[in-house]
Structures are given as C-alpha cells and as structure tokens.
Short mmCIF file of C-alpha atoms in Angstrom, two decimals:
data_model
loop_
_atom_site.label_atom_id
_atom_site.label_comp_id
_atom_site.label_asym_id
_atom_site.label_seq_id
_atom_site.Cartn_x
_atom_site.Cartn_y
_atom_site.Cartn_z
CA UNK A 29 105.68 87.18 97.79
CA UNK A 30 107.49 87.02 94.67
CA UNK A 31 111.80 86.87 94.35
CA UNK A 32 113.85 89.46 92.70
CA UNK A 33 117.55 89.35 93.13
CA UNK A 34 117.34 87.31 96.03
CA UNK A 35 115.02 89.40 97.96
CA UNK A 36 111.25 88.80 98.70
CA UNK A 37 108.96 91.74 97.42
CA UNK A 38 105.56 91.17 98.88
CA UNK A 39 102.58 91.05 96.47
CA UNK A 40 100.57 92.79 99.56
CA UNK A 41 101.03 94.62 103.08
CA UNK A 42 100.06 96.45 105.56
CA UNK A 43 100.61 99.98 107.20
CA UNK A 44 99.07 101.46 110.45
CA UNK A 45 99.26 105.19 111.41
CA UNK A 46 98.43 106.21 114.80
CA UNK A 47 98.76 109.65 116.18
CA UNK A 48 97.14 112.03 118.79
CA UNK A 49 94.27 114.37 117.20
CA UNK A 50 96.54 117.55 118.55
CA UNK A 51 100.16 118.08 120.39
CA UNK A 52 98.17 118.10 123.44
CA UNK A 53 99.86 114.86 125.33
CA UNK A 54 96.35 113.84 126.70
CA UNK A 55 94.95 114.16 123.29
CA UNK A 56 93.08 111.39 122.00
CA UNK A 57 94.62 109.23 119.53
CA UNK A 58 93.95 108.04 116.11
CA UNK A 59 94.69 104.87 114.25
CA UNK A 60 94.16 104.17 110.41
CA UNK A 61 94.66 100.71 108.94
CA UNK A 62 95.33 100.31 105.35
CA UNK A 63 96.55 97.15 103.20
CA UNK A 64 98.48 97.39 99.85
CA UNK A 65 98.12 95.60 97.04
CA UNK A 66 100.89 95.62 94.43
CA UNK A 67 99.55 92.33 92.78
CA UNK A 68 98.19 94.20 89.79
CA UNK A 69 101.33 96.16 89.32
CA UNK A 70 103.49 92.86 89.25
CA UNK A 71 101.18 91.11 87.02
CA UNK A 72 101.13 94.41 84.26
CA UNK A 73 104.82 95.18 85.22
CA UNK A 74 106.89 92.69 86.41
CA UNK A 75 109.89 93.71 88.46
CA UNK A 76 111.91 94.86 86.00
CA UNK A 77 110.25 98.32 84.78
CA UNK A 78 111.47 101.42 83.62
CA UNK A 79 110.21 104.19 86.38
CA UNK A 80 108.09 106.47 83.80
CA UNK A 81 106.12 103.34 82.66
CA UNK A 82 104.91 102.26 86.32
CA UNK A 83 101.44 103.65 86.39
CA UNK A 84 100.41 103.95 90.28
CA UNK A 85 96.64 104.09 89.80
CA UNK A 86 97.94 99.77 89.75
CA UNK A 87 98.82 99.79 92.83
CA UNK A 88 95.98 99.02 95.18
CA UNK A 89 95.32 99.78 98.74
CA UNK A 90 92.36 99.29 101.09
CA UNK A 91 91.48 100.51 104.35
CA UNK A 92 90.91 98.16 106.79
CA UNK A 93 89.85 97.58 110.23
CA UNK A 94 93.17 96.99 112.63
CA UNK A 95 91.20 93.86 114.08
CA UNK A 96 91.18 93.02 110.03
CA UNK A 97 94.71 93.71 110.16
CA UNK A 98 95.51 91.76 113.41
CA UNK A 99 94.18 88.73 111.77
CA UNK A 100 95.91 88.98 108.34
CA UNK A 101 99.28 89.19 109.26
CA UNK A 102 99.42 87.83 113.31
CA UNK A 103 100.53 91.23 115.06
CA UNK A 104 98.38 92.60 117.83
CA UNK A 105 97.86 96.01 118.40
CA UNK A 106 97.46 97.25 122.28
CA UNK A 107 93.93 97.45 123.22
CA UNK A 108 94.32 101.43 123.37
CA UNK A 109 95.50 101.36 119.70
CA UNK A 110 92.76 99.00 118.50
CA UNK A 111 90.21 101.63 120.49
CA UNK A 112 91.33 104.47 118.05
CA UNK A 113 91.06 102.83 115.22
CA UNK A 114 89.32 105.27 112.97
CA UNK A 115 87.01 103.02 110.01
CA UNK A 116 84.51 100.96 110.43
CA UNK A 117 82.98 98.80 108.28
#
C-alpha cells in the first residue's frame, strides 16, 4: 500500500463474483476470482494524475483461483463458493 492524503491506496487487490448460472433459485452457482494490480499505474502515474492521462491498459488484473485468493489475503470462502469457482489453472 502506498499513502495519499492520509489514506492507504493498495498497490493490489482482490475481487470475487459469484452468482447463479440463471434466476432459477436451485441454479448452480458461479464464482470468478480476479486480483488487481495497480502497481504499474502508480509507478508511471503517481497519485496525483490528471484523469485523461491515466492510461488503463496499466492497470493489471489476473484471474485467479479463489483457493489462490484465500491464501493471499486470509479470507475463506464457504466450501460451496470455493466449489463454483470457475478457472483453473
């Protein structure tokens, strides 16, 4: 994490979608696991940028298992949402 007017901006993190495939409320669900990288964009940019001169092809994101994402950041998923997890590696 970097500082920026007293607040922490982290240089990564993570986001997990889950949903059911339909509306159906026994539908399967789904889970996607991505983590975002905004190193290269605070490197090129700094935190101080005008908003037409942020290029967003710099900011970096992954997919990732949600076990990989269980182990980066300490949260655990229930076992059902781990189940649906949609990539593999």
């Amino acid at each position: 994490s970097v500082v920026a007017s007293g607040a922490k901006i982290p240089r990564k993190f993570w986001k997990v979608i889950v949903f059911r495939e339909s509306r159906k409320k026994a539908a399967p669900l789904e889970a996607h696991g991505f983590v975002f990288d905004q190193s290269k964009a605070i490197k090129k940019y700094g935190l101080d940028y005008k908003k037409e001169e942020l290029e967003l092809p710099e900011f970096d994101n992954d997919r990732k298992t949600l076990k990989e994402i269980q182990s980066i950041s300490g949260v655990i998923f229930p076992a059902n949402v781990v189940a649906a997890d949609q990539y593999r590696e």
